Coordinates of C-alpha atoms in Angstrom, one line a residue:
Chain S
X1 CA 0.2 -0.1 0.4
X2 CA 3.0 2.2 -0.3
X3 CA 1.9 3.5 -3.3
X4 CA -1.0 5.6 -1.8
X5 CA 1.7 7.4 0.4
X6 CA 4.0 8.3 -2.6
X7 CA 3.3 11.4 -5.1
X8 CA 0.9 10.3 -7.8
X9 CA 1.7 10.0 -11.8
X10 CA 0.2 12.2 -14.0
X11 CA -1.4 8.8 -15.9
X12 CA -3.0 8.0 -12.8
X13 CA -4.4 11.3 -12.0
X14 CA -6.1 12.7 -15.5
X15 CA -8.0 9.7 -15.8
X16 CA -9.2 9.5 -11.9
X17 CA -10.3 13.4 -12.7
X18 CA -12.5 12.0 -15.9
X19 CA -13.6 9.3 -14.2
X20 CA -14.7 12.4 -11.2
X21 CA -16.5 14.2 -14.4
X22 CA -18.0 10.9 -15.9
X23 CA -19.9 10.3 -12.5
X24 CA -21.3 13.7 -12.0
X25 CA -22.4 13.6 -15.4
X26 CA -23.8 10.4 -14.7
X27 CA -25.3 11.9 -11.7
X28 CA -27.1 14.5 -14.3
X29 CA -24.9 17.4 -13.3
X30 CA -21.8 18.8 -14.5
X31 CA -18.2 19.3 -13.6
X32 CA -16.9 22.4 -12.7
X33 CA -15.9 24.1 -9.9
X34 CA -16.0 27.9 -10.3
X35 CA -19.2 28.6 -10.9
X36 CA -19.6 27.3 -7.3
X37 CA -18.5 30.8 -6.8
X38 CA -21.4 32.0 -8.2
X39 CA -23.7 30.1 -6.4
X40 CA -22.1 31.5 -3.1
X41 CA -22.6 35.2 -4.4
X42 CA -26.4 34.6 -4.9
X43 CA -26.8 32.0 -1.5
X44 CA -25.8 35.5 0.0
X45 CA -28.1 37.8 -1.8
X46 CA -26.3 39.6 -4.7
X47 CA -29.5 38.3 -6.5
X48 CA -30.9 41.6 -4.9
X49 CA -28.2 43.5 -6.7
X50 CA -27.2 42.0 -10.3
X51 CA -29.2 39.9 -12.0
X52 CA -26.6 37.6 -12.9
X53 CA -26.9 36.2 -10.0
X54 CA -30.7 35.9 -9.6
X55 CA -31.3 31.8 -10.0
X56 CA -32.6 29.1 -8.4
X57 CA -29.0 28.6 -6.3
X58 CA -30.6 25.3 -4.6
X59 CA -30.5 24.0 -7.7
X60 CA -26.4 23.8 -7.2
X61 CA -26.4 23.0 -3.6
X62 CA -24.8 19.8 -4.6
X63 CA -21.9 21.3 -5.9
X64 CA -21.4 23.2 -2.7
X65 CA -21.4 20.1 -0.9
X66 CA -19.0 18.4 -3.6
X67 CA -16.9 21.4 -3.0
X68 CA -17.3 20.5 1.0
X69 CA -15.9 17.2 -0.2
X70 CA -12.7 18.4 -1.5
X71 CA -12.0 20.4 1.1
X72 CA -12.0 17.2 3.2
X73 CA -10.4 15.1 0.6
X74 CA -7.6 17.8 0.7
X75 CA -7.6 17.3 4.7
X76 CA -7.7 13.6 5.0
X77 CA -4.6 13.5 1.7
X78 CA -2.4 15.7 3.8
X79 CA -3.2 14.2 7.1
X80 CA -3.5 10.8 6.5
X81 CA -2.2 9.6 3.2
X82 CA 1.1 11.2 2.4
X83 CA 4.8 10.3 3.5
X84 CA 6.1 13.5 2.8
X85 CA 5.6 16.8 1.7
X86 CA 8.3 17.2 -0.6
X87 CA 7.5 18.5 -4.9
X88 CA 9.7 16.8 -7.3
X89 CA 10.6 19.9 -9.7
X90 CA 13.0 20.3 -12.4
X91 CA 16.0 21.9 -11.3
X92 CA 15.7 24.5 -14.0
X93 CA 12.6 26.0 -12.3
X94 CA 14.5 25.4 -9.0
X95 CA 17.3 27.5 -10.0
X96 CA 14.8 30.2 -11.9
X97 CA 12.9 30.3 -8.8
X98 CA 16.0 31.2 -6.8
X99 CA 17.0 33.9 -9.1
X100 CA 13.8 36.1 -8.6
X101 CA 14.3 35.1 -4.4
X102 CA 12.0 31.6 -3.7
X103 CA 14.7 29.7 -2.2
X104 CA 14.0 26.0 -1.3
X105 CA 11.3 25.7 -4.3
X106 CA 9.7 22.2 -3.9
X107 CA 10.6 21.9 -0.2
X108 CA 6.8 22.0 0.6
X109 CA 3.8 22.7 -1.3
X110 CA 3.6 26.3 -1.4
X111 CA 6.3 29.2 -1.2
X112 CA 6.3 30.3 2.5
X113 CA 6.9 33.8 0.9
X114 CA 3.4 33.7 -0.6
X115 CA 1.1 31.8 1.7
X116 CA 3.4 31.4 4.9
X117 CA 2.1 32.7 7.8
X118 CA 4.4 35.1 8.4
X119 CA 4.8 36.5 5.2
X120 CA 1.2 38.1 5.9
X121 CA 3.1 40.6 8.4
X122 CA 3.6 42.3 4.7
X123 CA 1.4 44.4 3.5
X124 CA 2.6 43.6 -0.5
X125 CA 1.5 39.7 0.4
X126 CA -1.8 40.7 1.1
X127 CA -2.2 42.7 -2.0
X128 CA -0.5 39.9 -4.2
X129 CA -2.9 36.9 -2.4
X130 CA -5.8 39.8 -3.1
X131 CA -5.1 40.8 -6.7
X132 CA -5.0 36.9 -7.5
X133 CA -8.5 35.9 -6.2
X134 CA -9.8 39.1 -7.6
X135 CA -8.4 38.0 -11.2
X136 CA -9.5 34.1 -10.9
X137 CA -12.9 35.0 -10.0
X138 CA -13.6 37.7 -12.5
X139 CA -11.4 36.0 -15.2
X140 CA -13.5 32.3 -14.5
X141 CA -16.6 34.3 -14.5
X142 CA -15.9 35.8 -18.0
X143 CA -14.7 33.0 -19.8
X144 CA -17.4 31.3 -18.3
X145 CA -15.5 28.7 -16.8
X146 CA -12.0 27.6 -15.2
X147 CA -9.4 24.6 -16.0
X148 CA -12.6 22.0 -14.7
X149 CA -15.3 23.6 -16.9
X150 CA -13.4 24.5 -19.6
X151 CA -10.0 22.7 -19.8
X152 CA -11.5 18.8 -18.5
X153 CA -15.4 19.3 -19.2
X154 CA -15.7 21.7 -22.5
X155 CA -12.7 20.0 -24.1
X156 CA -13.7 16.5 -23.4
X157 CA -17.1 17.3 -25.1
X158 CA -14.8 19.2 -28.0
X159 CA -16.1 22.3 -27.3
X160 CA -14.6 25.2 -29.8
X161 CA -15.4 27.8 -26.8
X162 CA -13.6 26.0 -24.2
X163 CA -10.1 25.5 -26.3
X164 CA -10.1 29.3 -27.2
X165 CA -10.4 29.7 -23.1
X166 CA -7.7 27.7 -22.1
X167 CA -5.6 29.1 -25.0
X168 CA -6.4 32.5 -23.1
X169 CA -5.4 30.5 -19.7
X170 CA -2.1 29.9 -21.3
X171 CA -1.5 33.9 -22.6
X172 CA -2.4 35.4 -19.1
X173 CA -0.6 32.5 -17.5
X174 CA 2.9 32.8 -19.2
X175 CA 2.5 36.8 -19.6
X176 CA 2.2 36.6 -15.5
X177 CA 5.2 34.3 -15.0
X178 CA 7.9 35.5 -17.4
X179 CA 7.1 39.2 -17.2
X180 CA 5.0 40.0 -14.4
X181 CA 6.2 37.3 -11.0
X182 CA 10.1 38.1 -11.4
X183 CA 9.2 41.7 -10.8
X184 CA 6.7 41.6 -8.1
X185 CA 8.5 38.0 -6.1
Chain T
X1 CA -29.1 11.6 1.8
X2 CA -29.2 12.6 -1.7
X3 CA -25.6 14.3 -1.6
X4 CA -23.8 11.7 0.2
X5 CA -22.4 11.0 -3.3
X6 CA -21.3 14.8 -4.1
X7 CA -19.3 14.3 -1.3
X8 CA -17.7 11.4 -1.7
X9 CA -16.5 12.5 -5.5
X10 CA -15.7 15.5 -3.3
X11 CA -13.4 14.1 -1.4
X12 CA -12.9 11.8 -4.2
X13 CA -11.7 14.6 -6.3
X14 CA -9.7 16.7 -3.4
X15 CA -7.2 13.9 -3.1
X16 CA -6.9 13.3 -6.5
X17 CA -5.4 16.5 -7.0
X18 CA -3.5 16.5 -3.3
X19 CA -1.7 13.0 -4.2
X20 CA -0.8 14.0 -8.1
X21 CA 0.5 17.3 -6.4
X22 CA -2.1 19.7 -8.5
X23 CA -2.7 21.9 -5.8
X24 CA 1.1 23.1 -5.5
X25 CA 1.9 26.7 -6.5
X26 CA 5.5 24.6 -7.8
X27 CA 3.6 22.6 -10.1
X28 CA 1.6 25.2 -12.1
X29 CA 4.6 27.6 -12.0
X30 CA 6.2 24.9 -13.8
X31 CA 4.0 23.8 -16.2
X32 CA 3.7 27.4 -17.0
X33 CA 7.0 27.2 -17.7
X34 CA 6.9 24.3 -20.0
X35 CA 9.4 22.5 -17.7
X36 CA 7.5 19.6 -16.5
X37 CA 5.2 17.0 -18.9
X38 CA 3.1 16.6 -14.9
X39 CA 0.7 18.8 -15.7
X40 CA 0.4 18.7 -19.1
X41 CA -0.5 14.9 -18.7
X42 CA -3.0 15.4 -15.7
X43 CA -4.8 17.7 -18.1
X44 CA -4.2 16.3 -21.2
X45 CA -5.4 12.4 -19.9
X46 CA -8.0 13.4 -18.4
X47 CA -9.3 15.0 -21.9
X48 CA -8.5 12.0 -23.6
X49 CA -10.3 9.5 -21.5
X50 CA -13.1 12.2 -21.6
X51 CA -13.4 12.6 -25.4
X52 CA -13.4 8.6 -25.4
X53 CA -16.2 8.4 -22.7
X54 CA -18.3 11.1 -24.0
X55 CA -18.2 9.5 -27.5
X56 CA -18.8 6.0 -26.6
X57 CA -21.9 7.2 -24.6
X58 CA -23.3 9.4 -27.6
X59 CA -22.9 6.7 -29.6
X60 CA -24.7 4.0 -27.7
X61 CA -26.7 6.6 -26.6
X62 CA -26.4 5.3 -22.8
X63 CA -28.9 7.2 -19.9
X64 CA -28.0 8.4 -16.7
X65 CA -28.4 7.2 -13.3
X66 CA -32.2 9.4 -14.0
X67 CA -32.8 7.1 -16.9
X68 CA -31.9 10.4 -19.2
X69 CA -29.8 11.5 -21.7
X70 CA -26.6 12.5 -20.4
X71 CA -27.0 16.7 -20.7
X72 CA -24.2 18.7 -21.9
X73 CA -23.5 22.6 -22.1
X74 CA -22.8 23.6 -25.5
X75 CA -21.1 26.9 -25.1
X76 CA -21.8 29.9 -27.3
X77 CA -19.2 31.1 -29.0
X78 CA -17.4 34.3 -28.5
X79 CA -13.5 35.0 -29.3
X80 CA -13.2 38.1 -27.1
X81 CA -15.5 36.3 -23.9
X82 CA -13.2 33.6 -23.9
X83 CA -10.2 34.7 -25.1
X84 CA -10.0 37.9 -22.4
X85 CA -11.7 35.8 -19.7
X86 CA -9.5 33.2 -20.3
X87 CA -5.9 35.7 -19.9
X88 CA -7.5 37.1 -16.6
X89 CA -8.3 34.0 -14.8
X90 CA -4.2 33.0 -16.6
X91 CA -2.8 35.9 -14.7
X92 CA -4.6 35.0 -11.6
X93 CA -3.6 31.4 -11.8
X94 CA -0.3 32.3 -12.2
X95 CA -0.3 34.5 -9.3
X96 CA -1.7 32.0 -6.9
X97 CA -0.6 28.8 -8.6
X98 CA -4.4 27.8 -8.0
X99 CA -7.9 27.4 -10.0
X100 CA -10.7 27.1 -8.0
X101 CA -10.7 23.9 -7.1
X102 CA -7.4 23.8 -5.6
X103 CA -8.3 26.6 -3.7
X104 CA -10.4 24.7 -1.5
X105 CA -8.8 21.6 -1.5
X106 CA -5.4 23.9 -0.1
X107 CA -8.1 24.7 2.6
X108 CA -9.0 21.7 3.5
X109 CA -4.6 21.0 3.7
X110 CA -4.3 23.7 6.0
X111 CA -3.2 26.5 4.2
X112 CA -4.2 29.4 6.1
X113 CA -3.5 32.3 3.6
X114 CA -5.5 30.7 1.1
X115 CA -8.6 32.2 2.8
X116 CA -8.0 35.6 1.8
X117 CA -7.6 34.0 -1.9
X118 CA -11.4 32.4 -2.0
X119 CA -12.5 35.7 -0.7
X120 CA -11.4 38.0 -2.7
X121 CA -12.2 35.1 -5.5
X122 CA -15.8 35.0 -4.7
X123 CA -15.4 39.0 -4.8
X124 CA -14.5 38.9 -8.2
X125 CA -17.6 36.7 -9.0
X126 CA -19.3 39.3 -7.6
X127 CA -17.8 42.5 -9.3
X128 CA -17.9 40.2 -12.7
X129 CA -21.7 40.4 -11.5
X130 CA -22.2 43.9 -11.5
X131 CA -20.2 44.7 -14.6
X132 CA -20.9 42.4 -17.4
X133 CA -23.5 44.4 -18.8
X134 CA -21.1 47.1 -19.9
X135 CA -20.2 47.3 -23.0
X136 CA -16.7 46.5 -23.2
X137 CA -17.5 43.2 -21.1
X138 CA -19.8 42.4 -24.5

């Protein structure tokens, strides 16, 4: 059973993600995480302010439940199913991160300089996390989906709009990674 | 009771993305630098299995658990919406190193700062709802 505790390779994870999508479809639903944030706005009463949030959110409760399960899954994997929390990165990535001020890349899942509790004493960390979150939330709704809705569900159903969205994900991601992150990290 | 299957599927999803390190900021950074095949393998193999499964279901007219045909959402065509919206999303994805699914999974992992990200992503969703009818976003 040791394999469970080791990191899982891509050819295990990818097909299992497809299995999750197919099971959701079998239960009459669809696979897409970012729409839950629209549901949360609606649950909080945002329908009074914008028609975009005026819909029957009760029909989306299953997806909120799915997300709660995902949170529990993250807890279980971290505490019971992991022998270690080291990420085996390409040495080139480690070197380039070091050159922009991120030390010990891969020694944990997240860089401490962005996600560590101590980093929160710097207002720039707050700004970074808030702006990043705003981009993800705004962009996924504008594009009508995120990695799950467009990247997996949409492409699996051969949707051209999803392919355009995924190309967009990479345009934004490459601009940020190569031209902006080196100056703000 | 009818929701139990969704909580189980969600847990399964959270475990897969944790165990394959998809929730790691570094994996996403490495992907955008094209220095590892890992994330391309994950998304690529998920899509290949998805395409084959959906084609089989469409051709055999298999029914879902409700005894109906499977539902598919055909997305309305627009280049600007998907390209621009997608690019804004990509900017955030490369900063946070997590898309919406992993954000919630990281919460379960115990990454406290992700709460700030989740709340601002919900705020970003809300802002889109406020401005979506402005001409520049159409």
